mmCIF file of C-alpha atoms and ligand atoms in Angstrom:
data_model
loop_
_atom_site.group_PDB
_atom_site.id
_atom_site.type_symbol
_atom_site.label_atom_id
_atom_site.label_comp_id
_atom_site.label_asym_id
_atom_site.label_seq_id
_atom_site.Cartn_x
_atom_site.Cartn_y
_atom_site.Cartn_z
ATOM 1 C CA MET A 1 0.000 0.000 0.000
ATOM 2 C CA LEU A 2 1.482 3.287 -1.116
ATOM 3 C CA ILE A 3 0.720 6.527 0.714
ATOM 4 C CA ILE A 4 0.652 9.471 -1.670
ATOM 5 C CA ASN A 5 0.458 13.142 -0.725
ATOM 6 C CA SER A 6 0.897 14.930 -4.020
ATOM 7 C CA LYS A 7 -1.556 15.172 -6.896
ATOM 8 C CA LYS A 8 1.257 14.999 -9.418
ATOM 9 C CA GLU A 9 2.684 11.793 -7.990
ATOM 10 C CA LEU A 10 -0.779 10.224 -8.006
ATOM 11 C CA ILE A 11 -1.394 11.287 -11.615
ATOM 12 C CA ASP A 12 1.951 9.780 -12.711
ATOM 13 C CA ILE A 13 1.339 6.489 -10.944
ATOM 14 C CA LEU A 14 -2.172 6.160 -12.337
ATOM 15 C CA ARG A 15 -0.943 6.913 -15.848
ATOM 16 C CA ARG A 16 1.404 3.954 -15.585
ATOM 17 C CA ASP A 17 -1.400 1.772 -14.205
ATOM 18 C CA ARG A 18 -3.591 2.693 -17.154
ATOM 19 C CA GLU A 19 -0.816 1.875 -19.586
ATOM 20 C CA CYS A 20 -0.917 -1.617 -18.069
ATOM 21 C CA ASN A 21 -4.691 -1.686 -18.655
ATOM 22 C CA HIS A 22 -5.644 -1.448 -14.998
ATOM 23 C CA LYS A 23 -9.014 0.014 -14.102
ATOM 24 C CA ILE A 24 -9.166 2.417 -11.154
ATOM 25 C CA THR A 25 -11.602 2.492 -8.206
ATOM 26 C CA LEU A 26 -11.861 5.536 -5.949
ATOM 27 C CA ILE A 27 -13.271 5.431 -2.412
ATOM 28 C CA PRO A 28 -13.340 8.990 -1.027
ATOM 29 C CA THR A 29 -13.444 9.436 2.762
ATOM 30 C CA MET A 30 -12.779 12.059 5.398
ATOM 31 C CA GLY A 31 -10.941 9.497 7.527
ATOM 32 C CA ASN A 32 -11.736 8.333 11.061
ATOM 33 C CA LEU A 33 -12.564 5.068 9.374
ATOM 34 C CA HIS A 34 -15.331 2.856 10.750
ATOM 35 C CA GLU A 35 -17.317 -0.191 9.646
ATOM 36 C CA GLY A 36 -19.270 1.906 7.141
ATOM 37 C CA HIS A 37 -16.100 3.007 5.319
ATOM 38 C CA LEU A 38 -14.648 -0.490 5.472
ATOM 39 C CA SER A 39 -17.795 -1.857 3.818
ATOM 40 C CA LEU A 40 -17.115 0.417 0.835
ATOM 41 C CA ILE A 41 -13.672 -1.146 0.600
ATOM 42 C CA SER A 42 -15.196 -4.640 0.680
ATOM 43 C CA LYS A 43 -17.596 -3.552 -2.046
ATOM 44 C CA SER A 44 -14.657 -2.417 -4.197
ATOM 45 C CA GLU A 45 -13.466 -6.029 -4.308
ATOM 46 C CA ASP A 46 -16.323 -6.713 -6.757
ATOM 47 C CA TYR A 47 -14.417 -4.603 -9.304
ATOM 48 C CA LEU A 48 -11.111 -5.794 -10.700
ATOM 49 C CA SER A 49 -9.072 -2.610 -10.406
ATOM 50 C CA LYS A 50 -6.431 -0.640 -8.532
ATOM 51 C CA LYS A 51 -8.032 0.701 -5.353
ATOM 52 C CA ILE A 52 -7.483 4.226 -4.029
ATOM 53 C CA VAL A 53 -8.845 5.389 -0.694
ATOM 54 C CA SER A 54 -8.616 9.144 -0.239
ATOM 55 C CA ILE A 55 -8.507 10.690 3.209
ATOM 56 C CA PHE A 56 -9.233 14.389 3.221
ATOM 57 C CA VAL A 57 -11.344 16.410 5.634
ATOM 58 C CA ASN A 58 -12.836 18.892 3.225
ATOM 59 C CA PRO A 59 -12.969 22.316 4.908
ATOM 60 C CA LEU A 60 -15.270 23.664 2.185
ATOM 61 C CA GLN A 61 -18.141 21.390 3.133
ATOM 62 C CA PHE A 62 -18.452 22.573 6.740
ATOM 63 C CA ASN A 63 -20.698 25.569 7.250
ATOM 64 C CA ASP A 64 -19.538 25.889 10.837
ATOM 65 C CA SER A 65 -15.795 26.217 11.505
ATOM 66 C CA SER A 66 -16.053 24.604 14.962
ATOM 67 C CA ASP A 67 -17.640 21.551 13.311
ATOM 68 C CA TYR A 68 -14.577 21.385 11.038
ATOM 69 C CA THR A 69 -12.043 21.731 13.852
ATOM 70 C CA SER A 70 -13.811 19.194 16.071
ATOM 71 C CA TYR A 71 -14.109 16.667 13.231
ATOM 72 C CA PRO A 72 -12.250 13.532 14.431
ATOM 73 C CA LYS A 73 -8.858 13.058 12.752
ATOM 74 C CA THR A 74 -7.137 9.682 13.289
ATOM 75 C CA LEU A 75 -4.734 9.237 10.373
ATOM 76 C CA GLU A 76 -2.399 6.717 11.998
ATOM 77 C CA GLN A 77 -5.225 4.375 12.993
ATOM 78 C CA ASP A 78 -6.821 4.772 9.564
ATOM 79 C CA LEU A 79 -3.613 3.777 7.790
ATOM 80 C CA GLU A 80 -3.290 0.755 10.079
ATOM 81 C CA ALA A 81 -6.840 -0.345 9.222
ATOM 82 C CA LEU A 82 -6.210 0.126 5.494
ATOM 83 C CA GLU A 83 -2.922 -1.805 5.633
ATOM 84 C CA LYS A 84 -4.962 -4.926 6.464
ATOM 85 C CA ARG A 85 -7.120 -4.516 3.363
ATOM 86 C CA LYS A 86 -6.531 -4.840 -0.339
ATOM 87 C CA ILE A 87 -5.833 -1.183 -1.003
ATOM 88 C CA ASP A 88 -3.174 -0.106 -3.500
ATOM 89 C CA TYR A 89 -2.992 3.619 -2.738
ATOM 90 C CA VAL A 90 -4.041 5.957 0.033
ATOM 91 C CA PHE A 91 -4.217 9.535 -1.157
ATOM 92 C CA VAL A 92 -3.721 11.954 1.739
ATOM 93 C CA PRO A 93 -3.286 15.459 0.326
ATOM 94 C CA THR A 94 -2.613 18.424 2.591
ATOM 95 C CA LYS A 95 -5.179 21.198 2.610
ATOM 96 C CA GLU A 96 -2.827 23.426 0.564
ATOM 97 C CA GLU A 97 -2.192 20.697 -1.991
ATOM 98 C CA MET A 98 -5.873 19.962 -2.405
ATOM 99 C CA MET A 99 -6.967 23.593 -2.568
ATOM 100 C CA ARG A 100 -4.443 24.559 -5.208
ATOM 101 C CA ASN A 101 -6.203 25.144 -8.552
ATOM 102 C CA ILE A 102 -9.619 24.331 -7.169
ATOM 103 C CA ILE A 103 -12.092 25.164 -9.875
ATOM 104 C CA HIS A 104 -14.737 27.819 -9.703
ATOM 105 C CA THR A 105 -17.917 25.761 -9.756
ATOM 106 C CA ASP A 106 -21.292 26.405 -11.340
ATOM 107 C CA GLU A 107 -24.540 26.692 -9.402
ATOM 108 C CA LEU A 108 -26.006 23.322 -8.543
ATOM 109 C CA PRO A 109 -29.595 22.311 -9.348
ATOM 110 C CA TRP A 110 -32.302 23.601 -6.996
ATOM 111 C CA GLY A 111 -32.535 20.511 -4.771
ATOM 112 C CA PHE A 112 -28.968 20.865 -3.517
ATOM 113 C CA THR A 113 -29.716 24.211 -1.887
ATOM 114 C CA ASN A 114 -33.380 23.761 -1.023
ATOM 115 C CA LEU A 115 -34.030 20.183 -0.001
ATOM 116 C CA LEU A 116 -32.903 18.134 3.008
ATOM 117 C CA CYS A 117 -29.283 18.928 4.003
ATOM 118 C CA GLY A 118 -29.114 21.456 1.172
ATOM 119 C CA ALA A 119 -31.727 23.599 2.940
ATOM 120 C CA TYR A 120 -29.886 23.563 6.271
ATOM 121 C CA ARG A 121 -26.182 23.483 5.447
ATOM 122 C CA GLY A 122 -25.551 26.596 3.344
ATOM 123 C CA ARG A 123 -22.807 25.981 0.764
ATOM 124 C CA HIS A 124 -22.230 22.392 1.927
ATOM 125 C CA PHE A 125 -22.920 20.671 -1.390
ATOM 126 C CA ASP A 126 -20.997 23.304 -3.307
ATOM 127 C CA GLY A 127 -18.003 22.508 -1.068
ATOM 128 C CA VAL A 128 -18.424 18.793 -1.716
ATOM 129 C CA GLN A 129 -18.773 19.493 -5.429
ATOM 130 C CA LYS A 130 -15.478 21.408 -5.588
ATOM 131 C CA ILE A 131 -13.430 18.655 -3.984
ATOM 132 C CA ILE A 132 -15.089 15.695 -5.708
ATOM 133 C CA ARG A 133 -14.683 17.331 -9.094
ATOM 134 C CA GLU A 134 -10.994 17.822 -8.356
ATOM 135 C CA PHE A 135 -10.662 14.155 -7.300
ATOM 136 C CA PHE A 136 -12.420 13.004 -10.458
ATOM 137 C CA GLU A 137 -10.280 15.369 -12.556
ATOM 138 C CA ILE A 138 -6.959 14.051 -11.294
ATOM 139 C CA ILE A 139 -7.922 10.387 -10.812
ATOM 140 C CA LYS A 140 -10.467 9.834 -13.598
ATOM 141 C CA PRO A 141 -11.692 6.677 -11.882
ATOM 142 C CA ASP A 142 -13.587 3.931 -13.683
ATOM 143 C CA PHE A 143 -15.526 3.205 -10.484
ATOM 144 C CA ALA A 144 -16.276 5.423 -7.481
ATOM 145 C CA ILE A 145 -18.020 4.047 -4.397
ATOM 146 C CA PHE A 146 -20.280 6.014 -2.048
ATOM 147 C CA GLY A 147 -22.480 5.126 0.915
ATOM 148 C CA GLU A 148 -26.269 5.068 0.857
ATOM 149 C CA LYS A 149 -26.171 6.741 4.265
ATOM 150 C CA ASP A 150 -25.427 10.054 2.520
ATOM 151 C CA PHE A 151 -28.085 9.650 -0.123
ATOM 152 C CA GLN A 152 -28.274 13.300 -1.165
ATOM 153 C CA GLN A 153 -24.490 13.341 -1.521
ATOM 154 C CA TYR A 154 -24.830 10.279 -3.771
ATOM 155 C CA LEU A 155 -27.267 12.289 -5.928
ATOM 156 C CA LEU A 156 -24.653 15.044 -6.123
ATOM 157 C CA ILE A 157 -21.926 12.627 -7.183
ATOM 158 C CA LYS A 158 -24.195 11.156 -9.865
ATOM 159 C CA TYR A 159 -24.981 14.683 -11.045
ATOM 160 C CA ILE A 160 -21.262 15.590 -11.228
ATOM 161 C CA ALA A 161 -20.442 12.397 -13.137
ATOM 162 C CA GLU A 162 -23.270 12.955 -15.629
ATOM 163 C CA ARG A 163 -22.791 16.692 -16.065
ATOM 164 C CA TYR A 164 -18.986 17.006 -16.121
ATOM 165 C CA PHE A 165 -17.455 13.569 -16.663
ATOM 166 C CA ARG A 166 -19.698 11.974 -19.268
ATOM 167 C CA GLU A 167 -16.718 11.055 -21.430
ATOM 168 C CA THR A 168 -14.728 9.604 -18.553
ATOM 169 C CA ASN A 169 -17.727 7.351 -17.957
ATOM 170 C CA ILE A 170 -17.333 6.949 -14.201
ATOM 171 C CA LYS A 171 -19.548 4.230 -12.748
ATOM 172 C CA ILE A 172 -20.972 5.532 -9.465
ATOM 173 C CA ILE A 173 -21.671 2.680 -7.077
ATOM 174 C CA LEU A 174 -24.021 2.978 -4.110
ATOM 175 C CA SER A 175 -23.130 0.789 -1.151
ATOM 176 C CA PRO A 176 -25.650 -0.018 1.647
ATOM 177 C CA THR A 177 -25.664 1.710 5.035
ATOM 178 C CA ILE A 178 -23.894 -0.248 7.759
ATOM 179 C CA ARG A 179 -25.384 0.021 11.241
ATOM 180 C CA MET A 180 -24.450 -0.823 14.786
ATOM 181 C CA ASP A 181 -26.397 -3.612 16.557
ATOM 182 C CA ASN A 182 -28.710 -0.957 18.007
ATOM 183 C CA GLY A 183 -29.588 0.256 14.497
ATOM 184 C CA LEU A 184 -27.623 3.517 14.589
ATOM 185 C CA ALA A 185 -25.677 4.061 11.356
ATOM 186 C CA PHE A 186 -21.904 4.161 11.790
ATOM 187 C CA SER A 187 -20.673 7.734 11.470
ATOM 188 C CA SER A 188 -17.435 9.507 12.333
ATOM 189 C CA ARG A 189 -19.554 11.917 14.373
ATOM 190 C CA ASN A 190 -20.613 9.060 16.697
ATOM 191 C CA THR A 191 -17.167 9.297 18.303
ATOM 192 C CA LEU A 192 -18.198 12.727 19.629
ATOM 193 C CA LEU A 193 -21.007 11.055 21.641
ATOM 194 C CA SER A 194 -20.970 9.154 24.938
ATOM 195 C CA ASP A 195 -22.471 5.633 25.148
ATOM 196 C CA GLU A 196 -25.548 7.155 26.714
ATOM 197 C CA GLN A 197 -25.932 9.656 23.885
ATOM 198 C CA ILE A 198 -25.422 6.875 21.321
ATOM 199 C CA ASN A 199 -28.304 4.950 22.908
ATOM 200 C CA LYS A 200 -30.434 8.073 22.958
ATOM 201 C CA ALA A 201 -29.675 8.743 19.278
ATOM 202 C CA SER A 202 -30.424 5.179 18.263
ATOM 203 C CA LEU A 203 -33.760 5.256 20.121
ATOM 204 C CA ALA A 204 -34.603 8.627 18.610
ATOM 205 C CA PHE A 205 -34.061 7.383 15.050
ATOM 206 C CA GLN A 206 -35.931 4.131 15.657
ATOM 207 C CA SER A 207 -38.954 5.638 17.370
ATOM 208 C CA ILE A 208 -39.390 8.464 14.856
ATOM 209 C CA LYS A 209 -38.946 6.034 12.008
ATOM 210 C CA SER A 210 -41.628 3.625 13.194
ATOM 211 C CA THR A 211 -44.047 6.452 14.068
ATOM 212 C CA VAL A 212 -43.767 8.310 10.777
ATOM 213 C CA VAL A 213 -43.734 5.219 8.560
ATOM 214 C CA ASP A 214 -46.934 4.110 10.275
ATOM 215 C CA TYR A 215 -48.409 7.602 9.770
ATOM 216 C CA PHE A 216 -47.326 7.612 6.149
ATOM 217 C CA HIS A 217 -49.057 4.303 5.542
ATOM 218 C CA LYS A 218 -52.249 5.534 7.152
ATOM 219 C CA THR A 219 -52.382 9.067 5.765
ATOM 220 C CA GLY A 220 -49.889 9.507 2.922
ATOM 221 C CA LEU A 221 -48.323 12.419 4.828
ATOM 222 C CA LEU A 222 -44.735 13.134 3.681
ATOM 223 C CA ASN A 223 -43.565 16.027 5.866
ATOM 224 C CA PHE A 224 -43.459 15.384 9.595
ATOM 225 C CA ASN A 225 -41.490 18.429 10.732
ATOM 226 C CA ASN A 226 -44.433 19.984 12.565
ATOM 227 C CA LEU A 227 -45.480 16.789 14.312
ATOM 228 C CA ILE A 228 -42.175 15.891 15.879
ATOM 229 C CA PRO A 229 -41.578 16.623 19.574
ATOM 230 C CA GLN A 230 -38.464 18.782 20.080
ATOM 231 C CA SER A 231 -36.464 19.133 23.275
ATOM 232 C CA ALA A 232 -33.424 21.127 24.342
ATOM 233 C CA ASN A 233 -30.986 18.244 23.937
ATOM 234 C CA LEU A 234 -32.583 16.544 20.972
ATOM 235 C CA THR A 235 -33.932 18.444 17.994
ATOM 236 C CA TYR A 236 -35.019 17.081 14.649
ATOM 237 C CA GLN A 237 -33.879 19.234 11.749
ATOM 238 C CA TYR A 238 -35.964 17.387 9.207
ATOM 239 C CA VAL A 239 -38.130 14.292 9.064
ATOM 240 C CA LYS A 240 -39.443 13.838 5.535
ATOM 241 C CA ILE A 241 -40.432 11.170 3.084
ATOM 242 C CA TYR A 242 -39.749 11.747 -0.600
ATOM 243 C CA ASP A 243 -40.638 9.923 -3.740
ATOM 244 C CA GLU A 244 -37.209 9.122 -5.184
ATOM 245 C CA LYS A 245 -38.252 10.168 -8.676
ATOM 246 C CA TYR A 246 -39.065 13.650 -7.393
ATOM 247 C CA LEU A 247 -35.669 13.808 -5.689
ATOM 248 C CA TYR A 248 -33.788 12.725 -8.793
ATOM 249 C CA ASP A 249 -35.659 15.294 -10.822
ATOM 250 C CA LYS A 250 -35.042 18.186 -8.398
ATOM 251 C CA HIS A 251 -31.346 17.324 -8.246
ATOM 252 C CA GLY A 252 -30.899 17.587 -12.004
ATOM 253 C CA LEU A 253 -30.950 13.838 -12.619
ATOM 254 C CA GLY A 254 -33.485 13.017 -15.284
ATOM 255 C CA ALA A 255 -34.637 9.483 -15.768
ATOM 256 C CA ASN A 256 -33.399 7.287 -12.960
ATOM 257 C CA SER A 257 -35.843 4.518 -13.699
ATOM 258 C CA ASN A 258 -38.239 3.444 -16.401
ATOM 259 C CA SER A 259 -40.638 2.088 -13.859
ATOM 260 C CA ASP A 260 -43.817 3.936 -12.918
ATOM 261 C CA GLN A 261 -43.663 2.425 -9.488
ATOM 262 C CA LYS A 262 -43.011 4.992 -6.789
ATOM 263 C CA ILE A 263 -40.093 4.350 -4.473
ATOM 264 C CA PHE A 264 -40.157 6.278 -1.210
ATOM 265 C CA ARG A 265 -37.373 7.082 1.188
ATOM 266 C CA LEU A 266 -37.513 8.538 4.700
ATOM 267 C CA PHE A 267 -34.817 11.105 5.602
ATOM 268 C CA ILE A 268 -34.008 12.184 9.151
ATOM 269 C CA ALA A 269 -31.519 14.745 10.474
ATOM 270 C CA LEU A 270 -31.286 15.214 14.202
ATOM 271 C CA ILE A 271 -29.066 17.169 16.533
ATOM 272 C CA ILE A 272 -28.199 15.577 19.820
ATOM 273 C CA ASP A 273 -26.256 17.787 22.224
ATOM 274 C CA ASN A 274 -24.816 19.774 19.279
ATOM 275 C CA VAL A 275 -23.834 16.721 17.220
ATOM 276 C CA ARG A 276 -25.717 16.439 13.947
ATOM 277 C CA LEU A 277 -26.562 12.950 12.662
ATOM 278 C CA ILE A 278 -28.362 11.926 9.479
ATOM 279 C CA ASP A 279 -29.857 8.711 8.198
ATOM 280 C CA ASN A 280 -32.333 7.516 5.608
ATOM 281 C CA TYR A 281 -34.378 4.400 4.971
ATOM 282 C CA PRO A 282 -36.244 3.086 1.941
ATOM 283 C CA VAL A 283 -39.963 2.937 2.735
ATOM 284 C CA GLU A 284 -42.150 0.321 1.124
ATOM 285 C CA ARG A 285 -44.624 1.488 -1.413
ATOM 286 C CA TYR A 286 -48.249 1.158 -0.640
ATOM 287 C CA ASP A 287 -51.493 2.415 -2.100
ATOM 288 C CA ILE A 288 -53.144 5.039 0.020
ATOM 289 C CA SER A 289 -56.881 4.338 0.139
HETATM 290 P P1 AMP B 1 -17.243 10.398 5.186
HETATM 291 O O1 AMP B 1 -15.912 9.966 5.669
HETATM 292 O O2 AMP B 1 -18.246 10.592 6.268
HETATM 293 O O3 AMP B 1 -17.190 11.542 4.203
HETATM 294 O O4 AMP B 1 -17.818 9.156 4.352
HETATM 295 C C1 AMP B 1 -17.095 8.600 3.303
HETATM 296 C C2 AMP B 1 -17.976 7.619 2.589
HETATM 297 O O5 AMP B 1 -18.402 6.600 3.494
HETATM 298 C C3 AMP B 1 -19.250 8.255 2.009
HETATM 299 O O6 AMP B 1 -19.516 7.691 0.737
HETATM 300 C C4 AMP B 1 -20.293 7.855 3.019
HETATM 301 O O7 AMP B 1 -21.596 7.794 2.482
HETATM 302 C C5 AMP B 1 -19.814 6.477 3.417
HETATM 303 N N1 AMP B 1 -20.361 6.070 4.720
HETATM 304 C C6 AMP B 1 -20.315 6.776 5.874
HETATM 305 N N2 AMP B 1 -20.974 6.117 6.865
HETATM 306 C C7 AMP B 1 -21.450 4.983 6.305
HETATM 307 C C8 AMP B 1 -22.213 3.890 6.794
HETATM 308 N N3 AMP B 1 -22.616 3.819 8.058
HETATM 309 N N4 AMP B 1 -22.522 2.882 5.923
HETATM 310 C C9 AMP B 1 -22.113 2.927 4.635
HETATM 311 N N5 AMP B 1 -21.387 3.939 4.119
HETATM 312 C C10 AMP B 1 -21.057 4.949 4.932
#
């Protein structure tokens, strides 16, 4: 496993790999690796290719600077975990290296600034866009793997691939959300919580999920923001169900499916003692009578 810090070195190495007809898989992360990240690496084994994991905490995607500084950084442990897996390269650029020549990006489609995290996190998706486009530009991967946990981010990545990298033909792969035994999705932010807070968060997700899915089945209601109890230490930022087709459309992604069948997904963002957690779940279709 080779650790690479410079874009130029990475570009040179990948050029040689391509000359030997190797395909390339990219797995972008912000480090502090957990079971969720490691599942993306396992998924990459389905694709015969050189594997690159990037570790870069993207300052442009944080709308709050204290959130950026408190973001857990555990490079040594991450490298140890990667050493045990079939990874060819770990790309760990410095902030200066990554920010050099960052492109000026275009406005994103409406959904990225008005729906779900887009509505609450300011320039978040624009910050993600800038860095992912730079990764795609220098790496030109054949495959790029992203977690279902960040579903709106997955829509952004698909949009970037379709809008700016059509000729590169990057296959964007969605990998399922990995959860702890108590149902809480693995997240680097979980390390900012005590065991008690983890239990509280897991219960909060589970109870809201079962309540609103039941409500949805009975009434067809999609927006639950006004029905959710809020408290000082636990606030729900959004609790909403969307038809996936609507989401694809509002995020600039035309035809995601030929089927007329509606596929629904429940999205939840909650803040527990200042730590913001998100999750989403597919919700079974049913005919509202
Ligand atoms: P992050 O380091 O949080 O930027 O995440 C890097 C990648 O890991 C993204 O594609 C995430 O969607 C994915 N990821 C994060 N948590 C999970 C999880 N619990 N299950 C599956 N994928 C995840």
